[in-house]
Amino acid sequence: MRAGISAWCAAADVPISVVAEGANVSVALHGPGRVADVVVMDLLLQNGRPAYDELQELVAQERKVVVYTMRDSQDAALTCMDLGSATYITKAEGQRHLVKAIRAAAEDIPYTPPSLAGAFGSDTRQSRPVLSVREVEVLVEWFQSESKAVVAQSLGISERTVNTYLDRVRIKYANAGRPATTKAKLVARAVQDGLIALDEL
């Protein structure tokens, strides 16, 4: 699998450099993979146990992680996204989606392949924070605008007020156990929770 991913990266329209590869996350945490912009990680690293702890460790170091796995599971996909992975690609989705996902993660842009979109659409868990109408309005406007200043002008409020609303949303997600520390992660959460559709971005 690792050889295949390396070949796909080398054959991409704009080649992607693979700086390291290994059988576990230590190569990304402590080895030559520490300099990688993006970590591609299999969810089933050993003993058939989902590597959620390893994913959390990478995310805690603010690494951009693309989970690439044979496990076509909506629950696993949503759990990985909640833990902070950039996206979740099944091996059935293959080269085209993986290469696009790596590029998107490197640029902090959300990428949602078909299987993950299906998982988002069927997510009925109770961990969604309750946002006010105004919080959702500010959030969606921010996703669709170039800057917070543009949001403020569009909604007739101050930029400081925009920041206040966005801070409240981040706090609510953090309290729900689904932190979203960057705009890209907040977009992913909003798509997960049906606050905005991908074609609206």
XYZ file of N, CA, C and O in Angstrom:
804
model
N 0.829 -1.196 0.000
C 0.000 0.000 0.000
C 0.871 1.257 0.000
O 0.622 2.204 -0.733
N 1.930 1.245 0.845
C 2.784 2.429 0.935
C 3.486 2.693 -0.401
O 3.620 3.841 -0.825
N 3.909 1.618 -1.065
C 4.560 1.769 -2.376
C 3.581 2.347 -3.392
O 3.940 3.197 -4.211
N 2.327 1.908 -3.306
C 1.304 2.416 -4.224
C 1.048 3.892 -4.027
O 0.941 4.660 -4.996
N 0.951 4.315 -2.776
C 0.722 5.737 -2.489
C 1.894 6.573 -2.987
O 1.708 7.640 -3.580
N 3.108 6.101 -2.756
C 4.296 6.822 -3.231
C 4.267 6.968 -4.747
O 4.597 8.033 -5.290
N 3.854 5.909 -5.452
C 3.780 5.956 -6.912
C 2.714 6.940 -7.377
O 2.936 7.695 -8.333
N 1.570 6.940 -6.708
C 0.501 7.880 -7.063
C 0.968 9.315 -6.873
O 0.698 10.185 -7.698
N 1.656 9.582 -5.765
C 2.133 10.936 -5.486
C 3.145 11.373 -6.539
O 3.105 12.511 -7.025
N 4.034 10.473 -6.923
C 5.045 10.799 -7.931
C 4.420 11.039 -9.297
O 4.918 11.849 -10.085
N 3.292 10.357 -9.576
C 2.646 10.461 -10.885
C 1.611 11.577 -10.963
O 1.020 11.798 -12.020
N 1.405 12.303 -9.876
C 0.411 13.387 -9.873
C 0.806 14.469 -10.860
O 1.982 14.611 -11.223
N -0.186 15.246 -11.335
C 0.078 16.314 -12.303
C 1.211 17.210 -11.828
O 2.102 17.577 -12.595
N 1.114 17.621 -10.561
C 2.237 18.291 -9.899
C 2.710 17.305 -8.837
O 2.006 17.064 -7.860
N 3.849 16.662 -9.051
C 4.276 15.580 -8.144
C 4.312 15.997 -6.676
O 4.654 17.130 -6.340
N 3.920 15.073 -5.819
C 3.937 15.273 -4.374
C 5.126 14.494 -3.821
O 5.285 13.301 -4.095
N 5.967 15.151 -3.064
C 7.156 14.495 -2.511
C 6.792 13.682 -1.270
O 6.152 14.205 -0.355
N 7.194 12.436 -1.250
C 7.024 11.588 -0.070
C 8.340 11.627 0.692
O 9.365 11.121 0.211
N 8.324 12.229 1.879
C 9.576 12.417 2.621
C 9.901 11.228 3.518
O 11.052 11.062 3.934
N 8.895 10.404 3.844
C 9.132 9.240 4.707
C 7.934 8.323 4.641
O 6.833 8.736 4.275
N 8.141 7.061 4.998
C 7.036 6.116 5.122
C 7.436 5.042 6.115
O 8.616 4.791 6.338
N 6.416 4.452 6.758
C 6.701 3.438 7.756
C 5.454 2.697 8.176
O 4.343 3.039 7.761
N 5.647 1.702 9.026
C 4.542 0.836 9.435
C 3.726 1.397 10.585
O 2.664 0.868 10.912
N 4.198 2.479 11.222
C 3.433 3.085 12.319
C 3.696 4.583 12.358
O 4.538 5.097 11.610
N 2.991 5.282 13.243
C 3.057 6.751 13.228
C 4.351 7.314 13.794
O 4.589 8.517 13.687
N 5.197 6.477 14.368
C 6.448 6.997 14.934
C 7.293 7.676 13.866
O 8.018 8.638 14.155
N 7.193 7.214 12.624
C 7.966 7.829 11.546
C 7.525 9.268 11.311
O 8.325 10.127 10.915
N 6.246 9.563 11.588
C 5.732 10.925 11.430
C 5.931 11.761 12.691
O 6.095 12.975 12.622
N 5.928 11.093 13.843
C 6.051 11.808 15.113
C 7.498 12.084 15.497
O 7.817 13.164 15.998
N 8.358 11.089 15.261
C 9.730 11.191 15.757
C 10.789 10.976 14.691
O 11.966 11.225 14.928
N 10.395 10.497 13.531
C 11.349 10.186 12.476
C 11.401 11.254 11.411
O 10.992 12.398 11.627
N 11.865 10.892 10.223
C 12.012 11.870 9.135
C 10.687 12.464 8.668
O 10.669 13.521 8.039
N 9.569 11.798 9.000
C 8.265 12.313 8.611
C 7.812 13.524 9.403
O 6.762 14.108 9.135
N 8.613 13.940 10.368
C 8.250 15.120 11.171
C 8.151 16.383 10.317
O 7.466 17.334 10.694
N 8.840 16.396 9.179
C 8.833 17.601 8.340
C 7.714 17.567 7.290
O 7.559 18.528 6.532
N 6.958 16.496 7.240
C 5.905 16.371 6.219
C 4.789 17.374 6.448
O 4.372 17.604 7.585
N 4.292 17.961 5.373
C 3.148 18.878 5.469
C 1.868 18.114 5.771
O 0.974 18.631 6.447
N 1.767 16.879 5.251
C 0.560 16.066 5.412
C 0.979 14.644 5.781
O 1.949 14.123 5.229
N 0.225 14.043 6.699
C 0.458 12.642 7.062
C -0.703 11.812 6.529
O -1.864 12.115 6.813
N -0.393 10.789 5.740
C -1.410 9.838 5.283
C -1.312 8.630 6.196
O -0.258 8.003 6.299
N -2.419 8.304 6.869
C -2.390 7.273 7.899
C -3.488 6.242 7.697
O -4.640 6.594 7.447
N -3.120 4.973 7.808
C -4.114 3.898 7.789
C -4.779 3.850 9.160
O -4.116 4.024 10.187
N -6.071 3.616 9.193
C -6.764 3.556 10.476
C -6.469 2.263 11.218
O -6.526 2.220 12.445
N -6.158 1.201 10.494
C -5.902 -0.096 11.122
C -4.408 -0.408 11.044
O -3.940 -1.071 10.131
N -3.672 0.074 12.026
C -2.222 -0.061 12.004
C -1.739 -1.380 12.593
O -0.779 -1.961 12.134
N -2.416 -1.844 13.655
C -1.965 -3.075 14.300
C -3.112 -3.694 15.095
O -3.999 -2.999 15.554
N -3.078 -5.006 15.214
C -4.047 -5.755 16.019
C -5.505 -5.531 15.592
O -6.421 -5.840 16.346
N -5.724 -4.993 14.419
C -7.088 -4.752 13.962
C -7.817 -3.685 14.753
O -9.022 -3.508 14.618
N -7.081 -2.939 15.576
C -7.685 -1.903 16.424
C -7.605 -0.555 15.715
O -6.537 -0.166 15.251
N -8.725 0.182 15.641
C -8.649 1.512 15.026
C -7.631 2.382 15.769
O -7.633 2.439 17.000
N -6.790 3.058 15.017
C -5.679 3.827 15.602
C -6.122 5.242 15.990
O -5.483 6.242 15.609
N -7.192 5.316 16.782
C -7.694 6.628 17.196
C -6.699 7.354 18.098
O -6.544 8.576 18.000
N -6.027 6.631 18.984
C -5.052 7.271 19.881
C -3.910 7.885 19.084
O -3.454 8.999 19.367
N -3.441 7.157 18.084
C -2.354 7.658 17.247
C -2.794 8.882 16.462
O -2.039 9.850 16.305
N -4.040 8.850 15.981
C -4.581 10.010 15.266
C -4.631 11.220 16.185
O -4.230 12.329 15.809
N -5.107 11.007 17.414
C -5.173 12.107 18.376
C -3.792 12.683 18.657
O -3.635 13.899 18.803
N -2.790 11.813 18.747
C -1.434 12.282 19.021
C -0.923 13.156 17.883
O -0.301 14.199 18.111
N -1.188 12.749 16.662
C -0.782 13.555 15.512
C -1.513 14.893 15.490
O -0.897 15.946 15.269
N -2.814 14.866 15.719
C -3.613 16.091 15.705
C -3.173 17.030 16.822
O -3.132 18.248 16.649
N -2.828 16.462 17.982
C -2.364 17.280 19.106
C -1.100 18.048 18.748
O -0.841 19.118 19.298
N -0.325 17.495 17.817
C 0.873 18.187 17.333
C 0.567 19.083 16.134
O 1.459 19.556 15.448
N -0.732 19.274 15.894
C -1.213 20.143 14.806
C -0.756 19.652 13.433
O -0.488 20.440 12.522
N -0.713 18.319 13.299
C -0.394 17.733 12.004
C -1.669 17.612 11.180
O -2.762 17.410 11.708
N -1.534 17.708 9.870
C -2.658 17.546 8.954
C -2.697 16.076 8.541
O -1.774 15.607 7.875
N -3.744 15.384 8.934
C -3.799 13.934 8.749
C -4.917 13.544 7.784
O -6.073 13.913 7.988
N -4.556 12.797 6.750
C -5.525 12.187 5.845
C -5.606 10.712 6.219
O -4.610 9.995 6.117
N -6.760 10.273 6.688
C -6.939 8.856 7.002
C -7.296 8.137 5.708
O -8.245 8.523 5.015
N -6.527 7.101 5.383
C -6.743 6.318 4.157
C -6.830 4.852 4.563
O -5.853 4.279 5.050
N -7.993 4.249 4.393
C -8.223 2.946 5.015
C -9.194 2.072 4.230
O -10.011 2.580 3.454
N -9.108 0.767 4.473
C -10.084 -0.158 3.903
C -11.409 -0.102 4.651
O -12.410 -0.607 4.171
N -11.419 0.493 5.829
C -12.600 0.474 6.688
C -13.653 1.453 6.175
O -13.581 2.650 6.422
N -14.635 0.939 5.475
C -15.724 1.762 4.945
C -16.825 1.817 5.994
O -17.828 1.112 5.918
N -16.618 2.644 6.995
C -17.523 2.724 8.143
C -17.886 4.170 8.408
O -17.004 5.013 8.610
N -19.173 4.471 8.393
C -19.606 5.838 8.671
C -19.204 6.266 10.078
O -18.754 7.390 10.292
N -19.335 5.360 11.044
C -18.977 5.697 12.414
C -17.488 5.994 12.531
O -17.080 6.961 13.179
N -16.659 5.169 11.891
C -15.213 5.394 11.925
C -14.856 6.714 11.245
O -14.013 7.474 11.741
N -15.491 6.994 10.115
C -15.217 8.236 9.391
C -15.559 9.454 10.247
O -14.770 10.395 10.373
N -16.730 9.441 10.866
C -17.156 10.571 11.686
C -16.288 10.709 12.930
O -15.967 11.819 13.353
N -15.885 9.585 13.507
C -15.003 9.637 14.669
C -13.668 10.265 14.306
O -13.145 11.125 15.035
N -13.107 9.864 13.174
C -11.839 10.447 12.731
C -11.969 11.950 12.487
O -11.075 12.733 12.857
N -13.062 12.361 11.887
C -13.267 13.789 11.650
C -13.420 14.538 12.968
O -12.888 15.637 13.141
N -14.146 13.934 13.907
C -14.303 14.566 15.215
C -12.968 14.686 15.943
O -12.756 15.631 16.713
N -12.080 13.731 15.727
C -10.765 13.764 16.374
C -9.820 14.759 15.709
O -8.756 15.062 16.248
N -10.214 15.238 14.519
C -9.423 16.286 13.891
C -8.703 15.929 12.610
O -7.860 16.701 12.123
N -9.015 14.761 12.019
C -8.382 14.439 10.742
C -8.865 15.411 9.666
O -9.963 15.957 9.752
N -8.020 15.626 8.659
C -8.389 16.550 7.581
C -9.514 15.968 6.740
O -10.423 16.680 6.312
N -9.448 14.658 6.488
C -10.508 13.976 5.757
C -10.346 12.468 5.939
O -9.416 12.014 6.617
N -11.253 11.714 5.349
C -11.279 10.258 5.503
C -11.549 9.659 4.131
O -12.599 9.901 3.530
N -10.586 8.900 3.610
C -10.689 8.307 2.276
C -10.678 6.794 2.403
O -9.817 6.236 3.093
N -11.618 6.132 1.750
C -11.573 4.671 1.729
C -10.693 4.222 0.563
O -10.561 4.929 -0.443
N -10.109 3.039 0.695
C -9.236 2.547 -0.363
C -10.001 2.291 -1.659
O -9.427 2.353 -2.745
N -11.312 2.069 -1.538
C -12.130 1.904 -2.742
C -12.186 3.193 -3.548
O -12.412 3.176 -4.756
N -11.969 4.345 -2.879
C -12.013 5.633 -3.577
C -10.683 5.943 -4.266
O -10.633 6.770 -5.173
N -9.626 5.320 -3.810
C -8.380 5.251 -4.545
C -7.616 6.517 -4.865
O -7.733 7.535 -4.201
N -6.833 6.390 -5.932
C -5.822 7.380 -6.292
C -6.370 8.795 -6.467
O -5.829 9.750 -5.908
N -7.419 8.930 -7.259
C -7.909 10.276 -7.592
C -8.283 11.059 -6.348
O -7.880 12.206 -6.172
N -9.036 10.413 -5.457
C -9.470 11.119 -4.249
C -8.331 11.313 -3.262
O -8.257 12.350 -2.586
N -7.436 10.352 -3.155
C -6.345 10.482 -2.190
C -5.418 11.628 -2.568
O -5.047 12.448 -1.717
N -5.038 11.710 -3.819
C -4.147 12.792 -4.257
C -4.807 14.151 -4.037
O -4.183 15.097 -3.530
N -6.085 14.263 -4.375
C -6.802 15.527 -4.155
C -6.879 15.857 -2.672
O -6.756 17.018 -2.258
N -7.095 14.839 -1.841
C -7.202 15.048 -0.401
C -5.881 15.529 0.186
O -5.859 16.404 1.063
N -4.778 14.965 -0.278
C -3.459 15.383 0.207
C -3.221 16.850 -0.139
O -2.780 17.645 0.698
N -3.526 17.220 -1.374
C -3.338 18.621 -1.786
C -4.225 19.554 -0.967
O -3.786 20.626 -0.533
N -5.476 19.177 -0.773
C -6.402 20.016 -0.010
C -5.921 20.178 1.432
O -5.937 21.285 1.982
N -5.490 19.095 2.048
C -5.013 19.157 3.434
C -3.806 20.087 3.540
O -3.698 20.877 4.486
N -2.910 20.010 2.575
C -1.715 20.857 2.598
C -2.081 22.332 2.558
O -1.379 23.177 3.126
N -3.204 22.641 1.899
C -3.640 24.036 1.761
C -4.710 24.418 2.778
O -5.268 25.499 2.711
N -4.994 23.512 3.726
C -6.025 23.762 4.747
C -7.398 23.978 4.121
O -8.191 24.798 4.596
N -7.691 23.227 3.062
C -8.986 23.312 2.395
C -9.748 22.014 2.668
O -9.183 20.928 2.510
N -11.014 22.084 3.087
C -11.771 20.844 3.320
C -11.917 20.034 2.040
O -12.069 20.594 0.954
N -11.839 18.724 2.168
C -12.063 17.839 1.029
C -12.978 16.714 1.478
O -12.683 16.021 2.462
N -14.097 16.557 0.777
C -15.088 15.554 1.163
C -15.319 14.580 0.020
O -16.021 14.892 -0.942
N -14.749 13.370 0.103
C -14.996 12.345 -0.918
C -16.398 11.769 -0.750
O -17.071 12.026 0.276
N -16.881 10.994 -1.703
C -18.262 10.486 -1.646
C -18.618 9.743 -0.361
O -19.688 9.973 0.217
N -17.735 8.874 0.123
C -18.079 8.090 1.316
C -18.240 8.984 2.535
O -19.118 8.771 3.380
N -17.405 10.004 2.638
C -17.489 10.908 3.780
C -18.731 11.791 3.681
O -19.386 12.071 4.687
N -19.073 12.203 2.461
C -20.301 12.984 2.277
C -21.513 12.177 2.732
O -22.428 12.702 3.373
N -21.515 10.870 2.418
C -22.603 10.007 2.868
C -22.653 9.899 4.373
O -23.737 9.899 4.976
N -21.479 9.824 5.007
C -21.426 9.750 6.468
C -21.945 11.035 7.092
O -22.699 11.007 8.069
N -21.561 12.187 6.522
C -22.055 13.459 7.035
C -23.579 13.528 6.931
O -24.268 13.961 7.850
N -24.088 13.089 5.785
C -25.526 13.192 5.540
C -26.360 12.324 6.445
O -27.535 12.619 6.689
N -25.783 11.251 6.964
C -26.554 10.338 7.808
C -26.191 10.448 9.286
O -26.591 9.615 10.085
N -25.426 11.484 9.647
C -24.983 11.645 11.036
C -26.156 12.063 11.919
O -26.702 13.153 11.778
N -26.539 11.196 12.837
C -27.659 11.491 13.735
C -27.224 11.526 15.196
O -28.048 11.462 16.094
N -25.917 11.630 15.439
C -25.427 11.634 16.810
C -25.863 12.896 17.548
O -26.195 13.908 16.942
N -25.810 12.818 18.854
C -26.302 13.914 19.685
C -25.200 14.892 20.095
O -25.381 15.678 21.027
N -24.057 14.849 19.423
C -22.933 15.696 19.823
C -22.879 17.025 19.063
O -21.891 17.736 19.126
N -23.951 17.348 18.359
C -23.962 18.601 17.632
C -24.281 19.752 18.586
O -25.284 19.722 19.290
N -23.450 20.791 18.609
C -23.763 21.925 19.481
C -24.985 22.685 18.966
O -25.253 22.690 17.756
N -25.700 23.302 19.860
C -26.876 24.090 19.482
C -26.427 25.525 19.243
O -26.014 26.223 20.166
N -26.479 25.952 17.979
C -26.081 27.306 17.619
C -27.306 28.179 17.428
O -28.343 27.717 16.946
N -27.170 29.439 17.789
C -28.271 30.377 17.573
C -28.382 30.696 16.082
O -27.449 30.460 15.308
N -29.519 31.252 15.694
C -29.736 31.625 14.294
C -28.664 32.623 13.844
O -28.111 32.523 12.747
N -28.354 33.582 14.714
C -27.358 34.598 14.368
C -25.958 33.996 14.258
O -25.187 34.377 13.377
N -25.625 33.054 15.131
C -24.327 32.393 15.053
C -24.166 31.658 13.729
O -23.114 31.728 13.090
N -25.217 30.965 13.310
C -25.177 30.248 12.026
C -25.054 31.244 10.882
O -24.279 31.027 9.937
N -25.785 32.333 10.962
C -25.746 33.350 9.912
C -24.335 33.916 9.748
O -23.822 34.032 8.627
N -23.699 34.267 10.860
C -22.343 34.814 10.821
C -21.361 33.759 10.295
O -20.493 34.042 9.462
N -21.524 32.529 10.765
C -20.637 31.440 10.363
C -20.691 31.209 8.856
O -19.656 31.171 8.171
N -21.894 31.073 8.323
C -22.062 30.805 6.892
C -21.560 31.982 6.062
O -20.891 31.795 5.031
N -21.850 33.186 6.513
C -21.386 34.378 5.793
C -19.853 34.413 5.755
O -19.245 34.775 4.737
N -19.235 34.014 6.863
C -17.769 34.012 6.926
C -17.180 32.993 5.963
O -16.181 33.245 5.304
N -17.817 31.831 5.864
C -17.339 30.805 4.933
C -17.393 31.301 3.493
O -16.572 30.905 2.662
N -18.363 32.139 3.203
C -18.590 32.579 1.828
C -17.952 33.934 1.511
O -18.097 34.440 0.410
N -17.246 34.506 2.482
C -16.652 35.831 2.303
C -15.130 35.763 2.324
O -14.548 34.794 2.804
N -14.519 36.839 1.842
C -13.061 36.898 1.800
C -12.454 37.227 3.152
O -11.318 36.866 3.430
N -13.209 37.928 3.984
C -12.654 38.351 5.270
C -13.772 38.635 6.268
O -14.949 38.748 5.902
N -13.390 38.756 7.524
C -14.358 39.104 8.568
C -14.875 40.527 8.378
O -16.008 40.827 8.744
N -14.045 41.384 7.795
C -14.483 42.756 7.525
C -15.638 42.767 6.533
O -16.598 43.529 6.684
N -15.566 41.885 5.538
C -16.647 41.772 4.549
C -17.917 41.249 5.218
O -19.028 41.710 4.936
N -17.754 40.288 6.130
C -18.900 39.751 6.876
C -19.561 40.864 7.676
O -20.792 41.020 7.667
N -18.748 41.653 8.368
C -19.269 42.744 9.195
C -20.064 43.737 8.362
O -21.169 44.150 8.740
N -19.521 44.092 7.202
C -20.204 45.049 6.326
C -21.507 44.468 5.795
O -22.543 45.141 5.752
N -21.467 43.197 5.408
C -22.649 42.547 4.846
C -23.785 42.449 5.858
O -24.958 42.629 5.509
N -23.438 42.159 7.102
C -24.467 41.952 8.137
C -24.765 43.213 8.949
O -25.632 43.189 9.823
N -24.021 44.281 8.696
C -24.265 45.530 9.408
C -23.860 45.477 10.869
O -24.513 46.091 11.734
N -22.786 44.759 11.167
C -22.283 44.671 12.533
C -20.787 44.969 12.507
O -20.196 45.084 11.436
N -20.196 45.117 13.682
C -18.764 45.409 13.734
C -17.951 44.131 13.553
O -18.443 43.024 13.792
N -16.699 44.306 13.130
C -15.814 43.149 12.984
C -15.578 42.487 14.344
O -15.443 41.270 14.437
N -15.569 43.304 15.387
C -15.411 42.751 16.739
C -16.571 41.829 17.084
O -16.388 40.770 17.684
N -17.779 42.213 16.674
C -18.960 41.383 16.942
C -18.884 40.079 16.148
O -19.265 39.012 16.642
N -18.386 40.161 14.924
C -18.189 38.951 14.120
C -17.268 37.994 14.865
O -17.557 36.797 14.990
N -16.154 38.512 15.371
C -15.209 37.680 16.123
C -15.856 37.072 17.362
O -15.586 35.916 17.704
N -16.710 37.842 18.016
C -17.394 37.342 19.213
C -18.283 36.152 18.870
O -18.268 35.124 19.568
N -19.045 36.263 17.796
C -19.914 35.161 17.382
C -19.090 33.921 17.011
O -19.428 32.800 17.395
N -18.012 34.127 16.281
C -17.184 32.990 15.869
C -16.517 32.332 17.073
O -16.398 31.102 17.127
N -16.107 33.139 18.041
C -15.522 32.587 19.271
C -16.548 31.741 20.013
O -16.223 30.670 20.546
N -17.799 32.215 20.063
C -18.860 31.448 20.733
C -19.064 30.100 20.051
O -19.248 29.073 20.713
N -19.060 30.106 18.719
C -19.240 28.857 17.967
C -18.098 27.893 18.265
O -18.319 26.700 18.518
N -16.871 28.386 18.259
C -15.717 27.529 18.559
C -15.816 26.936 19.960
O -15.510 25.755 20.171
N -16.240 27.747 20.917
C -16.381 27.274 22.301
C -17.431 26.180 22.378
O -17.248 25.159 23.050
N -18.541 26.357 21.676
C -19.605 25.349 21.685
C -19.118 24.030 21.096
O -19.434 22.956 21.610
N -18.361 24.110 20.004
C -17.825 22.879 19.414
C -16.809 22.230 20.343
O -16.779 21.007 20.487
N -15.964 23.040 20.970
C -14.979 22.492 21.911
C -15.686 21.812 23.084
O -15.298 20.713 23.514
N -16.735 22.435 23.594
C -17.481 21.859 24.721
C -18.196 20.572 24.332
O -18.480 19.726 25.187
N -18.490 20.429 23.033
C -19.142 19.210 22.548
C -18.118 18.117 22.238
O -18.476 17.043 21.761
N -16.851 18.414 22.517
C -15.800 17.433 22.248
C -15.393 17.364 20.795
O -14.799 16.387 20.343
N -15.704 18.420 20.030
C -15.387 18.450 18.602
C -14.689 19.771 18.258
O -15.235 20.604 17.545
N -13.486 19.979 18.783
C -12.808 21.266 18.583
C -12.591 21.588 17.119
O -12.379 20.702 16.300
N -12.668 22.884 16.806
C -12.446 23.367 15.437
C -11.588 24.615 15.540
O -12.099 25.728 15.606
N -10.279 24.425 15.578
C -9.364 25.528 15.856
C -8.994 26.343 14.627
O -8.450 27.434 14.755
N -9.279 25.818 13.438
C -8.984 26.563 12.210
C -10.266 26.740 11.407
O -11.267 26.056 11.649
N -10.214 27.637 10.439
C -11.392 27.858 9.589
C -11.739 26.590 8.827
O -12.916 26.234 8.703
N -10.725 25.890 8.329
C -10.971 24.658 7.571
C -11.695 23.623 8.427
O -12.626 22.957 7.969
N -11.275 23.493 9.689
C -11.921 22.523 10.578
C -13.338 22.957 10.921
O -14.244 22.133 11.058
N -13.546 24.265 11.045
C -14.893 24.764 11.326
C -15.811 24.523 10.131
O -16.984 24.178 10.291
N -15.288 24.682 8.925
C -16.056 24.367 7.715
C -16.455 22.893 7.728
O -17.608 22.535 7.448
N -15.496 22.028 8.072
C -15.786 20.587 8.114
C -16.894 20.283 9.110
O -17.793 19.486 8.837
N -16.842 20.911 10.273
C -17.881 20.698 11.286
C -19.245 21.171 10.769
O -20.265 20.512 10.956
N -19.254 22.335 10.121
C -20.508 22.893 9.621
C -21.113 22.008 8.542
O -22.332 21.817 8.485
N -20.262 21.452 7.677
C -20.756 20.534 6.648
C -21.293 19.267 7.299
O -22.365 18.766 6.938
N -20.545 18.740 8.285
C -20.988 17.565 9.024
C -22.386 17.770 9.599
O -23.227 16.854 9.572
N -22.602 18.943 10.147
C -23.835 19.202 10.889
C -24.940 19.797 10.024
O -25.987 20.204 10.534
N -24.718 19.842 8.717
C -25.764 20.305 7.807
C -26.022 21.798 7.840
O -27.077 22.255 7.395
N -25.060 22.568 8.364
C -25.249 24.023 8.429
C -24.999 24.679 7.078
O -25.502 25.761 6.807
N -24.198 24.004 6.239
C -23.914 24.523 4.909
C -23.616 23.330 4.008
O -23.061 22.325 4.471
N -23.988 23.440 2.751
C -23.711 22.375 1.789
C -22.411 22.670 1.054
O -22.003 23.828 0.943
N -21.767 21.625 0.558
C -20.486 21.813 -0.136
C -20.615 22.742 -1.330
O -19.721 23.529 -1.619
N -21.764 22.668 -2.042
C -21.903 23.518 -3.228
C -22.187 24.981 -2.883
O -22.267 25.831 -3.761
N -22.331 25.284 -1.579
C -22.509 26.668 -1.152
C -21.184 27.332 -0.802
O -21.130 28.529 -0.551
N -20.117 26.553 -0.754
C -18.811 27.092 -0.369
C -18.110 27.735 -1.566
O -18.308 27.337 -2.683
